Amino acid sequence: GAVVSQHPSWVICKSGTSVKIECRSLDFQATTMFWYRQFPKQSLMLMATSNEGSKATYEQGVEKDKFLINHASLTLSTLTVTSAHPEDSSFYICSASGGEPDTQYFGPGTRLTVL
Amino acid sequence: DAKTTQPNSMESNEEEPVHLPCNHSTISGTDYIHWYRQLPSQGPEYVIHGLTSNVNNRMASLAIAEDRKSSTLILHRATLRDAAVYYCILPLAGGTSYGKLTFGQGTILTVHP
């Protein structure tokens, strides 16, 4: 149980385009989903927290107009990187909680490469 | 936020037990202790969590010191698939930060055949 999927697993795009990443909780309802970013050789950095049906809460330094988060249902959250640039290339990971209190279940990650 | 301190790296041999330490001297009475691990090129994986008592599950055991200022993740028989970065985290509790995880650098575990 407690499986979280992400799609796509990897994406390559041109600079200036937008990319949408989906995060789904497959066997439980996720009241809260989190989005992280991880650069090579570094630890995960939390970008934002989203609760179903409400606006996401962004961490300091994360541009909410650039990283659009939608959490429209208890099983789906999306992260859209708008006008992507090479410096946005990173490993984006989502997690979901709700299946068991205080525990987050992570997706496999999406590797974004912006050319 | 209660901070955790872990060794940068540890090594083990296959099929031997591994004890991964974590110090959290500023832990509060309601802070849970969580362990996650991240295999290369994958998202983190929940391992175990506890509050005061020692905990066991199919993956590992968590031994929590009586004063709760430190804990140890125990892998009873390490396998090559246990090679990963292990994170000891105290999730934030309360308000809009509830459940938020702050990842440190973790401990890189190398398992030798």
JSON list of C-alpha atoms in Angstrom, two decimals:
[
{"chain": "A", "resi": 1, "resn": "GLY", "atom": "CA", "xyz": [0.00, 0.00, 0.00]},
{"chain": "A", "resi": 2, "resn": "ALA", "atom": "CA", "xyz": [0.82, 3.73, 0.03]},
{"chain": "A", "resi": 3, "resn": "VAL", "atom": "CA", "xyz": [2.05, 4.00, -3.54]},
{"chain": "A", "resi": 4, "resn": "VAL", "atom": "CA", "xyz": [2.72, 7.34, -5.19]},
{"chain": "A", "resi": 5, "resn": "SER", "atom": "CA", "xyz": [3.35, 7.66, -8.90]},
{"chain": "A", "resi": 6, "resn": "GLN", "atom": "CA", "xyz": [4.79, 10.47, -10.96]},
{"chain": "A", "resi": 7, "resn": "HIS", "atom": "CA", "xyz": [4.52, 11.17, -14.64]},
{"chain": "A", "resi": 8, "resn": "PRO", "atom": "CA", "xyz": [6.58, 11.62, -16.65]},
{"chain": "A", "resi": 9, "resn": "SER", "atom": "CA", "xyz": [9.67, 9.96, -15.19]},
{"chain": "A", "resi": 10, "resn": "TRP", "atom": "CA", "xyz": [11.85, 12.17, -17.32]},
{"chain": "A", "resi": 11, "resn": "VAL", "atom": "CA", "xyz": [11.35, 15.06, -19.71]},
{"chain": "A", "resi": 12, "resn": "ILE", "atom": "CA", "xyz": [13.55, 17.13, -21.97]},
{"chain": "A", "resi": 13, "resn": "CYS", "atom": "CA", "xyz": [12.27, 20.47, -23.15]},
{"chain": "A", "resi": 14, "resn": "LYS", "atom": "CA", "xyz": [13.43, 23.63, -24.83]},
{"chain": "A", "resi": 15, "resn": "SER", "atom": "CA", "xyz": [14.08, 26.80, -22.91]},
{"chain": "A", "resi": 16, "resn": "GLY", "atom": "CA", "xyz": [10.95, 28.92, -22.60]},
{"chain": "A", "resi": 17, "resn": "THR", "atom": "CA", "xyz": [8.45, 26.09, -22.71]},
{"chain": "A", "resi": 18, "resn": "SER", "atom": "CA", "xyz": [6.26, 24.89, -19.86]},
{"chain": "A", "resi": 19, "resn": "VAL", "atom": "CA", "xyz": [6.31, 21.41, -18.39]},
{"chain": "A", "resi": 20, "resn": "LYS", "atom": "CA", "xyz": [3.64, 19.72, -16.29]},
{"chain": "A", "resi": 21, "resn": "ILE", "atom": "CA", "xyz": [4.46, 16.96, -13.82]},
{"chain": "A", "resi": 22, "resn": "GLU", "atom": "CA", "xyz": [1.71, 14.81, -12.31]},
{"chain": "A", "resi": 23, "resn": "CYS", "atom": "CA", "xyz": [1.77, 13.21, -8.89]},
{"chain": "A", "resi": 24, "resn": "ARG", "atom": "CA", "xyz": [-0.83, 10.60, -7.96]},
{"chain": "A", "resi": 25, "resn": "SER", "atom": "CA", "xyz": [-1.53, 8.67, -4.78]},
{"chain": "A", "resi": 26, "resn": "LEU", "atom": "CA", "xyz": [-2.70, 5.30, -6.07]},
{"chain": "A", "resi": 27, "resn": "ASP", "atom": "CA", "xyz": [-4.18, 3.58, -3.04]},
{"chain": "A", "resi": 28, "resn": "PHE", "atom": "CA", "xyz": [-4.94, 6.27, -0.51]},
{"chain": "A", "resi": 29, "resn": "GLN", "atom": "CA", "xyz": [-6.38, 9.75, -0.33]},
{"chain": "A", "resi": 30, "resn": "ALA", "atom": "CA", "xyz": [-3.69, 12.35, 0.09]},
{"chain": "A", "resi": 31, "resn": "THR", "atom": "CA", "xyz": [-4.87, 15.31, 2.08]},
{"chain": "A", "resi": 32, "resn": "THR", "atom": "CA", "xyz": [-1.48, 16.94, 1.70]},
{"chain": "A", "resi": 33, "resn": "MET", "atom": "CA", "xyz": [1.08, 16.72, -1.07]},
{"chain": "A", "resi": 34, "resn": "PHE", "atom": "CA", "xyz": [4.57, 18.11, -1.09]},
{"chain": "A", "resi": 35, "resn": "TRP", "atom": "CA", "xyz": [6.88, 19.05, -3.95]},
{"chain": "A", "resi": 36, "resn": "TYR", "atom": "CA", "xyz": [10.65, 18.85, -3.64]},
{"chain": "A", "resi": 37, "resn": "ARG", "atom": "CA", "xyz": [13.57, 19.63, -5.90]},
{"chain": "A", "resi": 38, "resn": "GLN", "atom": "CA", "xyz": [16.95, 17.93, -5.77]},
{"chain": "A", "resi": 39, "resn": "PHE", "atom": "CA", "xyz": [20.06, 19.10, -7.58]},
{"chain": "A", "resi": 40, "resn": "PRO", "atom": "CA", "xyz": [22.95, 16.67, -8.21]},
{"chain": "A", "resi": 41, "resn": "LYS", "atom": "CA", "xyz": [24.89, 15.69, -5.10]},
{"chain": "A", "resi": 42, "resn": "GLN", "atom": "CA", "xyz": [22.52, 17.71, -2.92]},
{"chain": "A", "resi": 43, "resn": "SER", "atom": "CA", "xyz": [19.71, 16.89, -0.54]},
{"chain": "A", "resi": 44, "resn": "LEU", "atom": "CA", "xyz": [16.01, 17.41, -1.21]},
{"chain": "A", "resi": 45, "resn": "MET", "atom": "CA", "xyz": [14.70, 20.94, -0.88]},
{"chain": "A", "resi": 46, "resn": "LEU", "atom": "CA", "xyz": [11.02, 21.46, -0.17]},
{"chain": "A", "resi": 47, "resn": "MET", "atom": "CA", "xyz": [9.41, 23.77, -2.72]},
{"chain": "A", "resi": 48, "resn": "ALA", "atom": "CA", "xyz": [5.80, 23.86, -1.63]},
{"chain": "A", "resi": 49, "resn": "THR", "atom": "CA", "xyz": [3.05, 22.20, 0.35]},
{"chain": "A", "resi": 50, "resn": "SER", "atom": "CA", "xyz": [-0.40, 21.76, -1.10]},
{"chain": "A", "resi": 51, "resn": "ASN", "atom": "CA", "xyz": [-3.64, 20.77, 0.53]},
{"chain": "A", "resi": 52, "resn": "GLU", "atom": "CA", "xyz": [-6.54, 19.53, -1.55]},
{"chain": "A", "resi": 53, "resn": "GLY", "atom": "CA", "xyz": [-8.80, 22.34, -2.64]},
{"chain": "A", "resi": 54, "resn": "SER", "atom": "CA", "xyz": [-6.68, 25.18, -1.35]},
{"chain": "A", "resi": 55, "resn": "LYS", "atom": "CA", "xyz": [-3.76, 27.25, -2.55]},
{"chain": "A", "resi": 56, "resn": "ALA", "atom": "CA", "xyz": [-0.27, 25.87, -2.16]},
{"chain": "A", "resi": 57, "resn": "THR", "atom": "CA", "xyz": [2.13, 27.26, 0.43]},
{"chain": "A", "resi": 58, "resn": "TYR", "atom": "CA", "xyz": [5.50, 27.99, -1.10]},
{"chain": "A", "resi": 59, "resn": "GLU", "atom": "CA", "xyz": [8.84, 27.94, 0.67]},
{"chain": "A", "resi": 60, "resn": "GLN", "atom": "CA", "xyz": [10.89, 31.09, 0.84]},
{"chain": "A", "resi": 61, "resn": "GLY", "atom": "CA", "xyz": [12.69, 31.77, -2.43]},
{"chain": "A", "resi": 62, "resn": "VAL", "atom": "CA", "xyz": [10.38, 29.63, -4.57]},
{"chain": "A", "resi": 63, "resn": "GLU", "atom": "CA", "xyz": [8.52, 31.66, -7.20]},
{"chain": "A", "resi": 64, "resn": "LYS", "atom": "CA", "xyz": [4.86, 30.73, -7.08]},
{"chain": "A", "resi": 65, "resn": "ASP", "atom": "CA", "xyz": [4.21, 32.21, -10.53]},
{"chain": "A", "resi": 66, "resn": "LYS", "atom": "CA", "xyz": [6.93, 30.05, -12.03]},
{"chain": "A", "resi": 67, "resn": "PHE", "atom": "CA", "xyz": [6.08, 26.81, -10.26]},
{"chain": "A", "resi": 68, "resn": "LEU", "atom": "CA", "xyz": [2.31, 26.43, -10.48]},
{"chain": "A", "resi": 69, "resn": "ILE", "atom": "CA", "xyz": [0.82, 23.81, -8.20]},
{"chain": "A", "resi": 70, "resn": "ASN", "atom": "CA", "xyz": [-2.69, 22.44, -8.47]},
{"chain": "A", "resi": 71, "resn": "HIS", "atom": "CA", "xyz": [-4.15, 19.93, -6.01]},
{"chain": "A", "resi": 72, "resn": "ALA", "atom": "CA", "xyz": [-7.60, 19.47, -7.45]},
{"chain": "A", "resi": 73, "resn": "SER", "atom": "CA", "xyz": [-8.40, 16.10, -5.93]},
{"chain": "A", "resi": 74, "resn": "LEU", "atom": "CA", "xyz": [-7.35, 13.88, -3.07]},
{"chain": "A", "resi": 75, "resn": "THR", "atom": "CA", "xyz": [-5.30, 11.72, -5.42]},
{"chain": "A", "resi": 76, "resn": "LEU", "atom": "CA", "xyz": [-3.75, 14.17, -7.87]},
{"chain": "A", "resi": 77, "resn": "SER", "atom": "CA", "xyz": [-1.43, 17.14, -7.66]},
{"chain": "A", "resi": 78, "resn": "THR", "atom": "CA", "xyz": [0.35, 18.77, -10.56]},
{"chain": "A", "resi": 79, "resn": "LEU", "atom": "CA", "xyz": [3.44, 20.95, -10.75]},
{"chain": "A", "resi": 80, "resn": "THR", "atom": "CA", "xyz": [3.85, 23.12, -13.83]},
{"chain": "A", "resi": 81, "resn": "VAL", "atom": "CA", "xyz": [7.24, 24.67, -14.47]},
{"chain": "A", "resi": 82, "resn": "THR", "atom": "CA", "xyz": [6.44, 27.70, -16.58]},
{"chain": "A", "resi": 83, "resn": "SER", "atom": "CA", "xyz": [8.91, 29.23, -19.03]},
{"chain": "A", "resi": 84, "resn": "ALA", "atom": "CA", "xyz": [11.54, 26.71, -18.06]},
{"chain": "A", "resi": 85, "resn": "HIS", "atom": "CA", "xyz": [15.22, 27.66, -18.25]},
{"chain": "A", "resi": 86, "resn": "PRO", "atom": "CA", "xyz": [18.36, 25.51, -18.01]},
{"chain": "A", "resi": 87, "resn": "GLU", "atom": "CA", "xyz": [18.78, 26.39, -14.34]},
{"chain": "A", "resi": 88, "resn": "ASP", "atom": "CA", "xyz": [15.42, 24.70, -13.68]},
{"chain": "A", "resi": 89, "resn": "SER", "atom": "CA", "xyz": [16.92, 21.38, -14.73]},
{"chain": "A", "resi": 90, "resn": "SER", "atom": "CA", "xyz": [16.63, 19.18, -11.68]},
{"chain": "A", "resi": 91, "resn": "PHE", "atom": "CA", "xyz": [15.06, 16.09, -10.12]},
{"chain": "A", "resi": 92, "resn": "TYR", "atom": "CA", "xyz": [11.53, 16.93, -9.02]},
{"chain": "A", "resi": 93, "resn": "ILE", "atom": "CA", "xyz": [9.97, 14.67, -6.41]},
{"chain": "A", "resi": 94, "resn": "CYS", "atom": "CA", "xyz": [6.50, 14.70, -4.93]},
{"chain": "A", "resi": 95, "resn": "SER", "atom": "CA", "xyz": [5.25, 13.11, -1.76]},
{"chain": "A", "resi": 96, "resn": "ALA", "atom": "CA", "xyz": [1.83, 12.53, -0.29]},
{"chain": "A", "resi": 97, "resn": "SER", "atom": "CA", "xyz": [0.54, 12.09, 3.21]},
{"chain": "A", "resi": 98, "resn": "GLY", "atom": "CA", "xyz": [-2.83, 11.03, 4.51]},
{"chain": "A", "resi": 99, "resn": "GLY", "atom": "CA", "xyz": [-2.60, 7.29, 4.39]},
{"chain": "A", "resi": 100, "resn": "GLU", "atom": "CA", "xyz": [-0.94, 7.24, 7.78]},
{"chain": "A", "resi": 101, "resn": "PRO", "atom": "CA", "xyz": [-0.46, 10.25, 10.03]},
{"chain": "A", "resi": 102, "resn": "ASP", "atom": "CA", "xyz": [2.97, 11.87, 10.02]},
{"chain": "A", "resi": 103, "resn": "THR", "atom": "CA", "xyz": [4.30, 9.74, 7.20]},
{"chain": "A", "resi": 104, "resn": "GLN", "atom": "CA", "xyz": [5.07, 10.87, 3.69]},
{"chain": "A", "resi": 105, "resn": "TYR", "atom": "CA", "xyz": [5.16, 8.54, 0.72]},
{"chain": "A", "resi": 106, "resn": "PHE", "atom": "CA", "xyz": [7.32, 9.65, -2.15]},
{"chain": "A", "resi": 107, "resn": "GLY", "atom": "CA", "xyz": [6.98, 9.34, -5.88]},
{"chain": "A", "resi": 108, "resn": "PRO", "atom": "CA", "xyz": [9.86, 8.01, -7.98]},
{"chain": "A", "resi": 109, "resn": "GLY", "atom": "CA", "xyz": [10.79, 11.48, -9.20]},
{"chain": "A", "resi": 110, "resn": "THR", "atom": "CA", "xyz": [10.84, 13.30, -12.52]},
{"chain": "A", "resi": 111, "resn": "ARG", "atom": "CA", "xyz": [14.10, 14.32, -14.09]},
{"chain": "A", "resi": 112, "resn": "LEU", "atom": "CA", "xyz": [13.71, 17.58, -15.98]},
{"chain": "A", "resi": 113, "resn": "THR", "atom": "CA", "xyz": [16.33, 18.70, -18.46]},
{"chain": "A", "resi": 114, "resn": "VAL", "atom": "CA", "xyz": [15.91, 22.11, -20.07]},
{"chain": "A", "resi": 115, "resn": "LEU", "atom": "CA", "xyz": [18.01, 22.71, -23.15]},
{"chain": "B", "resi": 1, "resn": "ASP", "atom": "CA", "xyz": [12.88, 23.32, 14.35]},
{"chain": "B", "resi": 2, "resn": "ALA", "atom": "CA", "xyz": [14.58, 20.44, 16.10]},
{"chain": "B", "resi": 3, "resn": "LYS", "atom": "CA", "xyz": [17.81, 19.66, 14.23]},
{"chain": "B", "resi": 4, "resn": "THR", "atom": "CA", "xyz": [19.37, 16.25, 13.63]},
{"chain": "B", "resi": 5, "resn": "THR", "atom": "CA", "xyz": [23.03, 15.31, 13.26]},
{"chain": "B", "resi": 6, "resn": "GLN", "atom": "CA", "xyz": [24.19, 12.22, 11.40]},
{"chain": "B", "resi": 7, "resn": "PRO", "atom": "CA", "xyz": [27.58, 10.94, 10.28]},
{"chain": "B", "resi": 8, "resn": "ASN", "atom": "CA", "xyz": [28.32, 11.75, 6.66]},
{"chain": "B", "resi": 9, "resn": "SER", "atom": "CA", "xyz": [29.00, 8.16, 5.72]},
{"chain": "B", "resi": 10, "resn": "MET", "atom": "CA", "xyz": [29.21, 4.62, 7.02]},
{"chain": "B", "resi": 11, "resn": "GLU", "atom": "CA", "xyz": [30.29, 1.32, 5.58]},
{"chain": "B", "resi": 12, "resn": "SER", "atom": "CA", "xyz": [29.12, -2.20, 6.19]},
{"chain": "B", "resi": 13, "resn": "ASN", "atom": "CA", "xyz": [29.60, -5.68, 4.85]},
{"chain": "B", "resi": 14, "resn": "GLU", "atom": "CA", "xyz": [26.79, -7.64, 3.34]},
{"chain": "B", "resi": 15, "resn": "GLU", "atom": "CA", "xyz": [24.71, -9.70, 5.80]},
{"chain": "B", "resi": 16, "resn": "GLU", "atom": "CA", "xyz": [26.12, -7.86, 8.79]},
{"chain": "B", "resi": 17, "resn": "PRO", "atom": "CA", "xyz": [24.04, -5.60, 11.05]},
{"chain": "B", "resi": 18, "resn": "VAL", "atom": "CA", "xyz": [24.28, -1.85, 10.58]},
{"chain": "B", "resi": 19, "resn": "HIS", "atom": "CA", "xyz": [23.63, 0.73, 13.25]},
{"chain": "B", "resi": 20, "resn": "LEU", "atom": "CA", "xyz": [23.00, 4.22, 11.90]},
{"chain": "B", "resi": 21, "resn": "PRO", "atom": "CA", "xyz": [23.09, 6.88, 14.64]},
{"chain": "B", "resi": 22, "resn": "CYS", "atom": "CA", "xyz": [21.25, 10.17, 14.82]},
{"chain": "B", "resi": 23, "resn": "ASN", "atom": "CA", "xyz": [21.53, 12.92, 17.42]},
{"chain": "B", "resi": 24, "resn": "HIS", "atom": "CA", "xyz": [18.58, 15.22, 18.08]},
{"chain": "B", "resi": 25, "resn": "SER", "atom": "CA", "xyz": [19.42, 16.92, 21.37]},
{"chain": "B", "resi": 26, "resn": "THR", "atom": "CA", "xyz": [16.83, 19.70, 20.93]},
{"chain": "B", "resi": 27, "resn": "ILE", "atom": "CA", "xyz": [13.92, 17.33, 20.37]},
{"chain": "B", "resi": 28, "resn": "SER", "atom": "CA", "xyz": [10.66, 18.31, 22.04]},
{"chain": "B", "resi": 29, "resn": "GLY", "atom": "CA", "xyz": [8.32, 15.97, 23.84]},
{"chain": "B", "resi": 30, "resn": "THR", "atom": "CA", "xyz": [5.91, 15.70, 20.92]},
{"chain": "B", "resi": 31, "resn": "ASP", "atom": "CA", "xyz": [8.43, 15.33, 18.09]},
{"chain": "B", "resi": 32, "resn": "TYR", "atom": "CA", "xyz": [8.32, 12.04, 16.23]},
{"chain": "B", "resi": 33, "resn": "ILE", "atom": "CA", "xyz": [11.58, 10.61, 14.87]},
{"chain": "B", "resi": 34, "resn": "HIS", "atom": "CA", "xyz": [11.34, 9.54, 11.24]},
{"chain": "B", "resi": 35, "resn": "TRP", "atom": "CA", "xyz": [13.80, 7.70, 9.04]},
{"chain": "B", "resi": 36, "resn": "TYR", "atom": "CA", "xyz": [13.73, 7.76, 5.27]},
{"chain": "B", "resi": 37, "resn": "ARG", "atom": "CA", "xyz": [16.21, 6.46, 2.76]},
{"chain": "B", "resi": 38, "resn": "GLN", "atom": "CA", "xyz": [16.94, 7.37, -0.83]},
{"chain": "B", "resi": 39, "resn": "LEU", "atom": "CA", "xyz": [18.40, 4.93, -3.29]},
{"chain": "B", "resi": 40, "resn": "PRO", "atom": "CA", "xyz": [20.31, 6.39, -6.26]},
{"chain": "B", "resi": 41, "resn": "SER", "atom": "CA", "xyz": [18.09, 8.19, -8.78]},
{"chain": "B", "resi": 42, "resn": "GLN", "atom": "CA", "xyz": [14.91, 7.41, -6.86]},
{"chain": "B", "resi": 43, "resn": "GLY", "atom": "CA", "xyz": [12.54, 9.25, -4.57]},
{"chain": "B", "resi": 44, "resn": "PRO", "atom": "CA", "xyz": [12.98, 8.74, -0.83]},
{"chain": "B", "resi": 45, "resn": "GLU", "atom": "CA", "xyz": [11.39, 5.76, 0.83]},
{"chain": "B", "resi": 46, "resn": "TYR", "atom": "CA", "xyz": [9.81, 5.72, 4.29]},
{"chain": "B", "resi": 47, "resn": "VAL", "atom": "CA", "xyz": [11.65, 3.36, 6.61]},
{"chain": "B", "resi": 48, "resn": "ILE", "atom": "CA", "xyz": [10.32, 3.71, 10.13]},
{"chain": "B", "resi": 49, "resn": "HIS", "atom": "CA", "xyz": [9.23, 6.19, 12.76]},
{"chain": "B", "resi": 50, "resn": "GLY", "atom": "CA", "xyz": [8.73, 6.31, 16.51]},
{"chain": "B", "resi": 51, "resn": "LEU", "atom": "CA", "xyz": [8.07, 8.55, 19.47]},
{"chain": "B", "resi": 52, "resn": "THR", "atom": "CA", "xyz": [9.38, 6.99, 22.67]},
{"chain": "B", "resi": 53, "resn": "SER", "atom": "CA", "xyz": [9.40, 3.23, 22.46]},
{"chain": "B", "resi": 54, "resn": "ASN", "atom": "CA", "xyz": [11.60, 1.14, 20.23]},
{"chain": "B", "resi": 55, "resn": "VAL", "atom": "CA", "xyz": [9.91, 0.15, 17.00]},
{"chain": "B", "resi": 56, "resn": "ASN", "atom": "CA", "xyz": [10.29, -2.76, 14.64]},
{"chain": "B", "resi": 57, "resn": "ASN", "atom": "CA", "xyz": [9.00, -3.33, 11.14]},
{"chain": "B", "resi": 58, "resn": "ARG", "atom": "CA", "xyz": [9.90, -5.52, 8.21]},
{"chain": "B", "resi": 59, "resn": "MET", "atom": "CA", "xyz": [12.59, -3.13, 7.04]},
{"chain": "B", "resi": 60, "resn": "ALA", "atom": "CA", "xyz": [14.39, -2.10, 10.20]},
{"chain": "B", "resi": 61, "resn": "SER", "atom": "CA", "xyz": [14.32, -1.41, 13.91]},
{"chain": "B", "resi": 62, "resn": "LEU", "atom": "CA", "xyz": [14.44, 1.97, 15.59]},
{"chain": "B", "resi": 63, "resn": "ALA", "atom": "CA", "xyz": [16.05, 2.23, 18.99]},
{"chain": "B", "resi": 64, "resn": "ILE", "atom": "CA", "xyz": [15.28, 5.47, 20.82]},
{"chain": "B", "resi": 65, "resn": "ALA", "atom": "CA", "xyz": [17.37, 6.60, 23.78]},
{"chain": "B", "resi": 66, "resn": "GLU", "atom": "CA", "xyz": [15.57, 7.01, 27.07]},
{"chain": "B", "resi": 67, "resn": "ASP", "atom": "CA", "xyz": [16.11, 10.79, 27.02]},
{"chain": "B", "resi": 68, "resn": "ARG", "atom": "CA", "xyz": [15.10, 10.84, 23.33]},
{"chain": "B", "resi": 69, "resn": "LYS", "atom": "CA", "xyz": [18.13, 12.92, 22.41]},
{"chain": "B", "resi": 70, "resn": "SER", "atom": "CA", "xyz": [19.43, 10.26, 20.09]},
{"chain": "B", "resi": 71, "resn": "SER", "atom": "CA", "xyz": [18.20, 7.29, 18.12]},
{"chain": "B", "resi": 72, "resn": "THR", "atom": "CA", "xyz": [19.66, 4.45, 16.08]},
{"chain": "B", "resi": 73, "resn": "LEU", "atom": "CA", "xyz": [18.32, 2.87, 12.95]},
{"chain": "B", "resi": 74, "resn": "ILE", "atom": "CA", "xyz": [19.21, -0.80, 12.86]},
{"chain": "B", "resi": 75, "resn": "LEU", "atom": "CA", "xyz": [19.36, -2.85, 9.70]},
{"chain": "B", "resi": 76, "resn": "HIS", "atom": "CA", "xyz": [19.67, -6.39, 10.98]},
{"chain": "B", "resi": 77, "resn": "ARG", "atom": "CA", "xyz": [21.30, -7.90, 7.91]},
{"chain": "B", "resi": 78, "resn": "ALA", "atom": "CA", "xyz": [22.52, -5.43, 5.33]},
{"chain": "B", "resi": 79, "resn": "THR", "atom": "CA", "xyz": [22.14, -6.29, 1.67]},
{"chain": "B", "resi": 80, "resn": "LEU", "atom": "CA", "xyz": [23.56, -4.56, -1.36]},
{"chain": "B", "resi": 81, "resn": "ARG", "atom": "CA", "xyz": [20.09, -3.08, -1.96]},
{"chain": "B", "resi": 82, "resn": "ASP", "atom": "CA", "xyz": [20.34, -1.25, 1.36]},
{"chain": "B", "resi": 83, "resn": "ALA", "atom": "CA", "xyz": [23.07, 1.00, -0.04]},
{"chain": "B", "resi": 84, "resn": "ALA", "atom": "CA", "xyz": [21.44, 4.42, 0.10]},
{"chain": "B", "resi": 85, "resn": "VAL", "atom": "CA", "xyz": [21.39, 7.78, 1.82]},
{"chain": "B", "resi": 86, "resn": "TYR", "atom": "CA", "xyz": [19.60, 7.51, 5.15]},
{"chain": "B", "resi": 87, "resn": "TYR", "atom": "CA", "xyz": [17.87, 10.54, 6.58]},
{"chain": "B", "resi": 88, "resn": "CYS", "atom": "CA", "xyz": [16.84, 11.02, 10.19]},
{"chain": "B", "resi": 89, "resn": "ILE", "atom": "CA", "xyz": [14.16, 13.70, 10.34]},
{"chain": "B", "resi": 90, "resn": "LEU", "atom": "CA", "xyz": [11.89, 15.27, 12.94]},
{"chain": "B", "resi": 91, "resn": "PRO", "atom": "CA", "xyz": [8.78, 16.43, 11.07]},
{"chain": "B", "resi": 92, "resn": "LEU", "atom": "CA", "xyz": [7.39, 19.82, 11.95]},
{"chain": "B", "resi": 93, "resn": "ALA", "atom": "CA", "xyz": [4.21, 19.67, 13.96]},
{"chain": "B", "resi": 94, "resn": "GLY", "atom": "CA", "xyz": [1.41, 22.18, 14.18]},
{"chain": "B", "resi": 95, "resn": "GLY", "atom": "CA", "xyz": [-0.16, 24.83, 12.01]},
{"chain": "B", "resi": 96, "resn": "THR", "atom": "CA", "xyz": [0.49, 25.08, 8.30]},
{"chain": "B", "resi": 97, "resn": "SER", "atom": "CA", "xyz": [3.88, 23.40, 8.68]},
{"chain": "B", "resi": 98, "resn": "TYR", "atom": "CA", "xyz": [2.39, 20.16, 9.95]},
{"chain": "B", "resi": 99, "resn": "GLY", "atom": "CA", "xyz": [4.24, 17.16, 8.65]},
{"chain": "B", "resi": 100, "resn": "LYS", "atom": "CA", "xyz": [6.84, 19.20, 6.77]},
{"chain": "B", "resi": 101, "resn": "LEU", "atom": "CA", "xyz": [10.12, 17.36, 6.37]},
{"chain": "B", "resi": 102, "resn": "THR", "atom": "CA", "xyz": [13.48, 19.11, 6.29]},
{"chain": "B", "resi": 103, "resn": "PHE", "atom": "CA", "xyz": [16.12, 16.90, 4.72]},
{"chain": "B", "resi": 104, "resn": "GLY", "atom": "CA", "xyz": [19.70, 17.27, 5.90]},
{"chain": "B", "resi": 105, "resn": "GLN", "atom": "CA", "xyz": [22.66, 15.62, 4.20]},
{"chain": "B", "resi": 106, "resn": "GLY", "atom": "CA", "xyz": [21.93, 12.23, 5.70]},
{"chain": "B", "resi": 107, "resn": "THR", "atom": "CA", "xyz": [24.30, 9.27, 6.03]},
{"chain": "B", "resi": 108, "resn": "ILE", "atom": "CA", "xyz": [25.61, 7.61, 2.91]},
{"chain": "B", "resi": 109, "resn": "LEU", "atom": "CA", "xyz": [25.64, 3.88, 3.60]},
{"chain": "B", "resi": 110, "resn": "THR", "atom": "CA", "xyz": [27.98, 1.76, 1.51]},
{"chain": "B", "resi": 111, "resn": "VAL", "atom": "CA", "xyz": [27.50, -2.00, 1.65]},
{"chain": "B", "resi": 112, "resn": "HIS", "atom": "CA", "xyz": [30.40, -4.18, 0.57]},
{"chain": "B", "resi": 113, "resn": "PRO", "atom": "CA", "xyz": [29.82, -7.65, -0.91]}
]
